[in-house]
Amino acid sequence: MTTIDLDWTRCDAHGLCSRLLPEKITLDEWGFPILDGRELDPELVRPARAAALACPALALRVSRKA
Ligand code: SF4
């Protein structure tokens, strides 16, 4: 399964990720992302990777787990 995960120690609440991947990421009232934690649907893997690459803080990671 493929997921997108967040390193909270890096996130600076830029909010860009929620604009690039609104299907999986919303923002709380302070602008920090809320991830649903579920497996990425196949069509969302590419947009998730794009969001991870675009994160200015390099706080997102797309990973594949057995
Ligand atoms: S783009 Fe990166 S730094 Fe900004 S809110 Fe999302 S995870 Fe955090």
mmCIF file of N, CA and C and ligand atoms in Angstrom:
data_model
loop_
_atom_site.group_PDB
_atom_site.id
_atom_site.type_symbol
_atom_site.label_atom_id
_atom_site.label_comp_id
_atom_site.label_asym_id
_atom_site.label_seq_id
_atom_site.Cartn_x
_atom_site.Cartn_y
_atom_site.Cartn_z
ATOM 1 N N MET A 1 0.835 -1.186 0.000
ATOM 2 C CA MET A 1 0.000 0.000 0.000
ATOM 3 C C MET A 1 0.872 1.238 0.000
ATOM 4 N N THR A 2 0.386 2.294 -0.624
ATOM 5 C CA THR A 2 1.128 3.544 -0.722
ATOM 6 C C THR A 2 0.421 4.605 0.111
ATOM 7 N N THR A 3 1.203 5.298 0.921
ATOM 8 C CA THR A 3 0.632 6.330 1.785
ATOM 9 C C THR A 3 1.447 7.606 1.665
ATOM 10 N N ILE A 4 0.850 8.700 2.111
ATOM 11 C CA ILE A 4 1.599 9.947 2.250
ATOM 12 C C ILE A 4 1.633 10.271 3.738
ATOM 13 N N ASP A 5 2.841 10.550 4.211
ATOM 14 C CA ASP A 5 3.044 10.775 5.641
ATOM 15 C C ASP A 5 3.718 12.124 5.866
ATOM 16 N N LEU A 6 3.539 12.621 7.058
ATOM 17 C CA LEU A 6 4.031 13.958 7.396
ATOM 18 C C LEU A 6 5.028 13.886 8.543
ATOM 19 N N ASP A 7 6.136 14.614 8.385
ATOM 20 C CA ASP A 7 7.098 14.794 9.464
ATOM 21 C C ASP A 7 6.751 16.106 10.166
ATOM 22 N N TRP A 8 6.116 15.988 11.317
ATOM 23 C CA TRP A 8 5.636 17.182 12.027
ATOM 24 C C TRP A 8 6.775 18.088 12.458
ATOM 25 N N THR A 9 7.965 17.536 12.627
ATOM 26 C CA THR A 9 9.081 18.374 13.078
ATOM 27 C C THR A 9 9.546 19.313 11.968
ATOM 28 N N ARG A 10 9.177 19.041 10.732
ATOM 29 C CA ARG A 10 9.594 19.877 9.612
ATOM 30 C C ARG A 10 8.512 20.847 9.151
ATOM 31 N N CYS A 11 7.268 20.465 9.298
ATOM 32 C CA CYS A 11 6.160 21.238 8.717
ATOM 33 C C CYS A 11 6.115 22.652 9.282
ATOM 34 N N ASP A 12 6.007 23.622 8.366
ATOM 35 C CA ASP A 12 5.926 25.034 8.757
ATOM 36 C C ASP A 12 4.563 25.638 8.448
ATOM 37 N N ALA A 13 3.584 24.796 8.165
ATOM 38 C CA ALA A 13 2.213 25.261 7.929
ATOM 39 C C ALA A 13 2.091 26.206 6.739
ATOM 40 N N HIS A 14 2.823 25.926 5.678
ATOM 41 C CA HIS A 14 2.681 26.738 4.471
ATOM 42 C C HIS A 14 1.316 26.516 3.818
ATOM 43 N N GLY A 15 0.795 25.316 3.942
ATOM 44 C CA GLY A 15 -0.527 25.028 3.397
ATOM 45 C C GLY A 15 -0.560 24.632 1.938
ATOM 46 N N LEU A 16 0.573 24.675 1.287
ATOM 47 C CA LEU A 16 0.610 24.348 -0.142
ATOM 48 C C LEU A 16 0.095 22.939 -0.413
ATOM 49 N N CYS A 17 0.415 22.016 0.448
ATOM 50 C CA CYS A 17 0.048 20.610 0.219
ATOM 51 C C CYS A 17 -1.457 20.413 0.091
ATOM 52 N N SER A 18 -2.222 21.144 0.841
ATOM 53 C CA SER A 18 -3.677 20.953 0.777
ATOM 54 C C SER A 18 -4.253 21.482 -0.529
ATOM 55 N N ARG A 19 -3.540 22.439 -1.137
ATOM 56 C CA ARG A 19 -4.009 22.927 -2.437
ATOM 57 C C ARG A 19 -3.645 21.936 -3.540
ATOM 58 N N LEU A 20 -2.528 21.235 -3.358
ATOM 59 C CA LEU A 20 -2.085 20.286 -4.391
ATOM 60 C C LEU A 20 -2.740 18.914 -4.239
ATOM 61 N N LEU A 21 -3.182 18.595 -3.033
ATOM 62 C CA LEU A 21 -3.761 17.262 -2.804
ATOM 63 C C LEU A 21 -4.979 17.381 -1.875
ATOM 64 N N PRO A 22 -5.988 18.108 -2.326
ATOM 65 C CA PRO A 22 -7.143 18.357 -1.450
ATOM 66 C C PRO A 22 -7.926 17.097 -1.125
ATOM 67 N N GLU A 23 -7.752 16.058 -1.955
ATOM 68 C CA GLU A 23 -8.488 14.805 -1.697
ATOM 69 C C GLU A 23 -8.012 14.126 -0.411
ATOM 70 N N LYS A 24 -6.760 14.414 -0.015
ATOM 71 C CA LYS A 24 -6.185 13.711 1.137
ATOM 72 C C LYS A 24 -5.775 14.633 2.282
ATOM 73 N N ILE A 25 -5.605 15.910 1.985
ATOM 74 C CA ILE A 25 -5.057 16.821 3.000
ATOM 75 C C ILE A 25 -5.962 18.034 3.163
ATOM 76 N N THR A 26 -6.384 18.265 4.390
ATOM 77 C CA THR A 26 -7.066 19.504 4.736
ATOM 78 C C THR A 26 -6.192 20.234 5.752
ATOM 79 N N LEU A 27 -6.579 21.450 6.086
ATOM 80 C CA LEU A 27 -5.785 22.232 7.031
ATOM 81 C C LEU A 27 -6.583 22.496 8.292
ATOM 82 N N ASP A 28 -5.883 22.519 9.422
ATOM 83 C CA ASP A 28 -6.575 22.886 10.652
ATOM 84 C C ASP A 28 -6.619 24.415 10.745
ATOM 85 N N GLU A 29 -7.145 24.937 11.817
ATOM 86 C CA GLU A 29 -7.356 26.386 11.912
ATOM 87 C C GLU A 29 -6.057 27.167 11.959
ATOM 88 N N TRP A 30 -4.926 26.510 12.231
ATOM 89 C CA TRP A 30 -3.632 27.183 12.243
ATOM 90 C C TRP A 30 -2.852 26.962 10.946
ATOM 91 N N GLY A 31 -3.452 26.256 10.007
ATOM 92 C CA GLY A 31 -2.802 26.020 8.725
ATOM 93 C C GLY A 31 -1.964 24.770 8.670
ATOM 94 N N PHE A 32 -2.027 23.952 9.705
ATOM 95 C CA PHE A 32 -1.283 22.689 9.677
ATOM 96 C C PHE A 32 -2.122 21.606 9.005
ATOM 97 N N PRO A 33 -1.464 20.728 8.270
ATOM 98 C CA PRO A 33 -2.201 19.719 7.505
ATOM 99 C C PRO A 33 -2.799 18.629 8.373
ATOM 100 N N ILE A 34 -3.933 18.163 7.932
ATOM 101 C CA ILE A 34 -4.595 17.001 8.524
ATOM 102 C C ILE A 34 -4.663 15.948 7.423
ATOM 103 N N LEU A 35 -3.937 14.850 7.620
ATOM 104 C CA LEU A 35 -3.929 13.765 6.641
ATOM 105 C C LEU A 35 -4.898 12.691 7.096
ATOM 106 N N ASP A 36 -5.566 12.084 6.142
ATOM 107 C CA ASP A 36 -6.552 11.072 6.558
ATOM 108 C C ASP A 36 -5.891 9.738 6.931
ATOM 109 N N GLY A 37 -4.615 9.554 6.560
ATOM 110 C CA GLY A 37 -3.873 8.372 6.994
ATOM 111 C C GLY A 37 -4.199 7.095 6.252
ATOM 112 N N ARG A 38 -5.091 7.176 5.319
ATOM 113 C CA ARG A 38 -5.471 5.960 4.587
ATOM 114 C C ARG A 38 -4.617 5.780 3.343
ATOM 115 N N GLU A 39 -4.696 4.605 2.788
ATOM 116 C CA GLU A 39 -3.964 4.278 1.570
ATOM 117 C C GLU A 39 -4.364 5.225 0.445
ATOM 118 N N LEU A 40 -3.360 5.586 -0.370
ATOM 119 C CA LEU A 40 -3.642 6.435 -1.533
ATOM 120 C C LEU A 40 -4.305 5.620 -2.626
ATOM 121 N N ASP A 41 -5.371 6.136 -3.186
ATOM 122 C CA ASP A 41 -5.914 5.516 -4.390
ATOM 123 C C ASP A 41 -4.869 5.651 -5.492
ATOM 124 N N PRO A 42 -4.801 4.683 -6.411
ATOM 125 C CA PRO A 42 -3.752 4.713 -7.438
ATOM 126 C C PRO A 42 -3.676 6.026 -8.212
ATOM 127 N N GLU A 43 -4.801 6.619 -8.502
ATOM 128 C CA GLU A 43 -4.775 7.867 -9.281
ATOM 129 C C GLU A 43 -4.251 9.054 -8.469
ATOM 130 N N LEU A 44 -4.112 8.880 -7.161
ATOM 131 C CA LEU A 44 -3.619 9.975 -6.323
ATOM 132 C C LEU A 44 -2.132 9.841 -5.987
ATOM 133 N N VAL A 45 -1.503 8.758 -6.427
ATOM 134 C CA VAL A 45 -0.083 8.573 -6.098
ATOM 135 C C VAL A 45 0.763 9.652 -6.772
ATOM 136 N N ARG A 46 0.503 9.914 -8.028
ATOM 137 C CA ARG A 46 1.292 10.931 -8.736
ATOM 138 C C ARG A 46 1.072 12.334 -8.137
ATOM 139 N N PRO A 47 -0.189 12.761 -7.926
ATOM 140 C CA PRO A 47 -0.379 14.064 -7.272
ATOM 141 C C PRO A 47 0.219 14.111 -5.871
ATOM 142 N N ALA A 48 0.215 12.997 -5.163
ATOM 143 C CA ALA A 48 0.815 12.980 -3.824
ATOM 144 C C ALA A 48 2.325 13.179 -3.922
ATOM 145 N N ARG A 49 2.943 12.557 -4.895
ATOM 146 C CA ARG A 49 4.384 12.753 -5.076
ATOM 147 C C ARG A 49 4.689 14.206 -5.449
ATOM 148 N N ALA A 50 3.831 14.786 -6.282
ATOM 149 C CA ALA A 50 4.017 16.193 -6.658
ATOM 150 C C ALA A 50 3.896 17.090 -5.435
ATOM 151 N N ALA A 51 2.942 16.794 -4.567
ATOM 152 C CA ALA A 51 2.777 17.595 -3.348
ATOM 153 C C ALA A 51 3.993 17.443 -2.445
ATOM 154 N N ALA A 52 4.518 16.238 -2.347
ATOM 155 C CA ALA A 52 5.694 16.012 -1.500
ATOM 156 C C ALA A 52 6.905 16.774 -2.046
ATOM 157 N N LEU A 53 7.066 16.773 -3.364
ATOM 158 C CA LEU A 53 8.193 17.496 -3.964
ATOM 159 C C LEU A 53 8.039 19.001 -3.808
ATOM 160 N N ALA A 54 6.788 19.470 -3.795
ATOM 161 C CA ALA A 54 6.538 20.910 -3.716
ATOM 162 C C ALA A 54 6.616 21.450 -2.296
ATOM 163 N N CYS A 55 6.558 20.603 -1.313
ATOM 164 C CA CYS A 55 6.574 21.069 0.077
ATOM 165 C C CYS A 55 7.873 21.817 0.362
ATOM 166 N N PRO A 56 7.808 23.098 0.706
ATOM 167 C CA PRO A 56 9.033 23.875 0.930
ATOM 168 C C PRO A 56 9.857 23.356 2.103
ATOM 169 N N ALA A 57 9.223 22.650 3.010
ATOM 170 C CA ALA A 57 9.932 22.165 4.203
ATOM 171 C C ALA A 57 10.361 20.697 4.077
ATOM 172 N N LEU A 58 10.078 20.106 2.933
ATOM 173 C CA LEU A 58 10.375 18.681 2.720
ATOM 174 C C LEU A 58 9.798 17.824 3.853
ATOM 175 N N ALA A 59 8.567 18.139 4.207
ATOM 176 C CA ALA A 59 7.929 17.474 5.350
ATOM 177 C C ALA A 59 7.054 16.288 4.950
ATOM 178 N N LEU A 60 6.821 16.130 3.660
ATOM 179 C CA LEU A 60 5.923 15.052 3.209
ATOM 180 C C LEU A 60 6.722 13.948 2.546
ATOM 181 N N ARG A 61 6.263 12.728 2.742
ATOM 182 C CA ARG A 61 6.920 11.604 2.096
ATOM 183 C C ARG A 61 5.861 10.614 1.634
ATOM 184 N N VAL A 62 5.998 10.202 0.397
ATOM 185 C CA VAL A 62 5.141 9.146 -0.152
ATOM 186 C C VAL A 62 5.924 7.847 -0.042
ATOM 187 N N SER A 63 5.341 6.869 0.598
ATOM 188 C CA SER A 63 6.070 5.611 0.754
ATOM 189 C C SER A 63 5.150 4.431 0.476
ATOM 190 N N ARG A 64 5.806 3.384 0.051
ATOM 191 C CA ARG A 64 5.115 2.148 -0.265
ATOM 192 C C ARG A 64 5.426 1.137 0.830
ATOM 193 N N LYS A 65 4.402 0.557 1.396
ATOM 194 C CA LYS A 65 4.578 -0.400 2.482
ATOM 195 C C LYS A 65 4.003 -1.736 2.065
ATOM 196 N N ALA A 66 4.617 -2.775 2.597
ATOM 197 C CA ALA A 66 4.155 -4.127 2.259
ATOM 198 C C ALA A 66 2.825 -4.427 2.922
HETATM 199 S S1 SF4 B 1 3.353 22.147 2.259
HETATM 200 FE FE1 SF4 B 1 4.754 21.126 3.692
HETATM 201 S S2 SF4 B 1 5.263 22.659 5.209
HETATM 202 FE FE2 SF4 B 1 3.442 23.335 4.134
HETATM 203 S S3 SF4 B 1 1.689 22.622 5.359
HETATM 204 FE FE3 SF4 B 1 2.109 21.081 3.811
HETATM 205 S S4 SF4 B 1 3.511 19.644 4.799
HETATM 206 FE FE4 SF4 B 1 3.545 21.504 6.022
#
